[in-house]
PDB file of C-alpha atoms in Angstrom:
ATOM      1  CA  UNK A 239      -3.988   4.930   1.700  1.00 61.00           C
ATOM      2  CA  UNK A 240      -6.366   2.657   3.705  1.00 71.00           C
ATOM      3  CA  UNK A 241      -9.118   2.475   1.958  1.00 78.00           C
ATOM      4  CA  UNK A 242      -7.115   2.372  -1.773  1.00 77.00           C
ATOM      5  CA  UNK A 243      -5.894  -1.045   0.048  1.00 78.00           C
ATOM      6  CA  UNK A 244      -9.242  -1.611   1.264  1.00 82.00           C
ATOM      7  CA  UNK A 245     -11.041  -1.496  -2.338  1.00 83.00           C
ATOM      8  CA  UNK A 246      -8.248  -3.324  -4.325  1.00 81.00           C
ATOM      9  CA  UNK A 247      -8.669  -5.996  -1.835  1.00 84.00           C
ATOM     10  CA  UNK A 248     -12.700  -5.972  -2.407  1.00 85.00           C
ATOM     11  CA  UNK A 249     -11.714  -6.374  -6.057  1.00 85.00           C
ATOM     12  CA  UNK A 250      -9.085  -8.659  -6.278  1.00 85.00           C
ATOM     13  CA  UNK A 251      -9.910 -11.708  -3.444  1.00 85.00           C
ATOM     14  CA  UNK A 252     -12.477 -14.128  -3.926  1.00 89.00           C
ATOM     15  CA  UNK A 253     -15.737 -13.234  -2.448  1.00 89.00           C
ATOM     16  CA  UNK A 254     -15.725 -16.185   0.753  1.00 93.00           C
ATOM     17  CA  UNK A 255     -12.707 -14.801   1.804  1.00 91.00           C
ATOM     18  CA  UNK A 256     -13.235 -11.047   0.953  1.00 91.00           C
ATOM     19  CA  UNK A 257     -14.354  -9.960   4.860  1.00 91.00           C
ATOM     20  CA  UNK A 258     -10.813 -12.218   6.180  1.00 93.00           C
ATOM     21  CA  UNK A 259      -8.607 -10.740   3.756  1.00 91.00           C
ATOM     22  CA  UNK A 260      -9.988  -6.953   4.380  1.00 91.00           C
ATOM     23  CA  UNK A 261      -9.531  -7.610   7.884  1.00 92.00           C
ATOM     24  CA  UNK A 262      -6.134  -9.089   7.622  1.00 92.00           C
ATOM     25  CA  UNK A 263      -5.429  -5.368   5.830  1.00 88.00           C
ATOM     26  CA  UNK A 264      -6.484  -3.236   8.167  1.00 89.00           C
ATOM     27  CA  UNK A 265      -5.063  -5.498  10.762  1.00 91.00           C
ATOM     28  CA  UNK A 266      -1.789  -4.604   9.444  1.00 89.00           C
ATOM     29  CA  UNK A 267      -2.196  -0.922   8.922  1.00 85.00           C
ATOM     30  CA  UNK A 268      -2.953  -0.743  12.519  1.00 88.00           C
ATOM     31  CA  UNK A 269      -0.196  -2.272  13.162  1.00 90.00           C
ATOM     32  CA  UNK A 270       2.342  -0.455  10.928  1.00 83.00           C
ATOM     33  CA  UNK A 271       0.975   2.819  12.021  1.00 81.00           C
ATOM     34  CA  UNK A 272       1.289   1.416  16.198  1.00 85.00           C
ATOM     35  CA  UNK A 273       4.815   0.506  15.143  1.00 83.00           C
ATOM     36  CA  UNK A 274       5.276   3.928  13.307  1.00 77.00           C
ATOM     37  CA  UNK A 275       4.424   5.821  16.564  1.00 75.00           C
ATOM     38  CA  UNK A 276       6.098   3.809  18.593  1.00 79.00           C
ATOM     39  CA  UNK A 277       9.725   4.632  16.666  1.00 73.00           C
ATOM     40  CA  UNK A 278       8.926   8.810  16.716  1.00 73.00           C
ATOM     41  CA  UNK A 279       9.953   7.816  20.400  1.00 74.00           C
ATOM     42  CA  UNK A 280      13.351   6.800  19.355  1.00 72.00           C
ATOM     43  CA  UNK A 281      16.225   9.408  20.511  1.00 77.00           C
ATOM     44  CA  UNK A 282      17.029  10.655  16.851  1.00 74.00           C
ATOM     45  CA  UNK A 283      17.324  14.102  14.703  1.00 75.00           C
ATOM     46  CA  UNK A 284      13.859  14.481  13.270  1.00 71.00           C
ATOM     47  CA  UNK A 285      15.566  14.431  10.021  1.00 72.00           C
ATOM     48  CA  UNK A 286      17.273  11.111   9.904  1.00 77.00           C
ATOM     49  CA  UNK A 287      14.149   9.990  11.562  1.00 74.00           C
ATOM     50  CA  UNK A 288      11.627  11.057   8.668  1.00 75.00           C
ATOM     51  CA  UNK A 289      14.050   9.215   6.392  1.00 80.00           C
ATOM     52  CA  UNK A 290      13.263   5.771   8.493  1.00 76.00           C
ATOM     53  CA  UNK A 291       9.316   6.343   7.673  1.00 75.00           C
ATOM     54  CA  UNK A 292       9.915   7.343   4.007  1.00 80.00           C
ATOM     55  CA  UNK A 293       9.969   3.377   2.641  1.00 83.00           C
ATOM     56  CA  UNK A 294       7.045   2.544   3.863  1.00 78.00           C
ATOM     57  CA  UNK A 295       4.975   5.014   1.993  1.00 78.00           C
ATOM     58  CA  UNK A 296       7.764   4.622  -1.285  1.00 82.00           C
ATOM     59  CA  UNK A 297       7.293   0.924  -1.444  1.00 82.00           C
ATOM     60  CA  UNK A 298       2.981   1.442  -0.951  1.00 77.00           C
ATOM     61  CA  UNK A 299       3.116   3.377  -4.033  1.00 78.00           C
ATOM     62  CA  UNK A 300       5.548   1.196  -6.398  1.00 81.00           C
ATOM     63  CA  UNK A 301       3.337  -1.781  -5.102  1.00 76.00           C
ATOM     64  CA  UNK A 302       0.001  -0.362  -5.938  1.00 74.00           C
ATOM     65  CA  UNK A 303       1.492   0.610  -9.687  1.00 75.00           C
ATOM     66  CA  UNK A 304       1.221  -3.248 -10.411  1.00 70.00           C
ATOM     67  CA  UNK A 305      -2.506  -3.237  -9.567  1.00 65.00           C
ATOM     68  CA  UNK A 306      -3.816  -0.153 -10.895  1.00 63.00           C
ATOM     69  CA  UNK A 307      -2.053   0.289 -14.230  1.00 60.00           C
ATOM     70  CA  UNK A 308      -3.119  -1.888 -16.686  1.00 58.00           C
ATOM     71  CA  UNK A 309       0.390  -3.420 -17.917  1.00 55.00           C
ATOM     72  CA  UNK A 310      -1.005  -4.919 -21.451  1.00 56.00           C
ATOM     73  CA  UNK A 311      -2.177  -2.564 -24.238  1.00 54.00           C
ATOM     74  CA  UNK A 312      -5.603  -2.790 -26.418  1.00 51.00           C
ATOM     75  CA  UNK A 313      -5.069  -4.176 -29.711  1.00 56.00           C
ATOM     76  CA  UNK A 314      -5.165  -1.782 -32.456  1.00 58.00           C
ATOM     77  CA  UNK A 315      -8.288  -2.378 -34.046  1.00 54.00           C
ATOM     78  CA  UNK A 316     -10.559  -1.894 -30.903  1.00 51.00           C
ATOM     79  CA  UNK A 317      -9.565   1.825 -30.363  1.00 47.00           C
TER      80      UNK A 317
END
């Protein structure tokens, strides 16, 4: 999902800030993924610990829906 963040960044932020806000991005994909890691060290059933990982990927998705779909229709006439 990196670089789907990566390029809806390029094409959303104004260009002077376009390098800070892609490295603000990855900054905190690093980070999220560290912090992933870090809890597949916690003492729980690898069941009920797949279930603590499954927002993050859940809440990517319904986030990226806003940015992707269009949410407004062509008129009529230009089809």
């Amino acid at each position: 999902d990196s670089p789907q963040f990566s390029s809806l960044v390029s094409q959303t932020c104004p260009p002077e800030t376009k390098g800070t806000a892609l490295t603000i991005v990855n900054c905190i994909g690093f980070a999220i993924t560290i912090g992933s890691i870090q809890l597949l060290g916690v003492p729980l059933s690898e069941q009920y610990l797949f279930l603590l990982l499954a927002p993050g990927p859940v809440f990517g998705l319904w986030s990226m829906l806003f940015h992707v779909i269009p949410t407004h229709r062509l008129p009529e006439e230009t089809l």
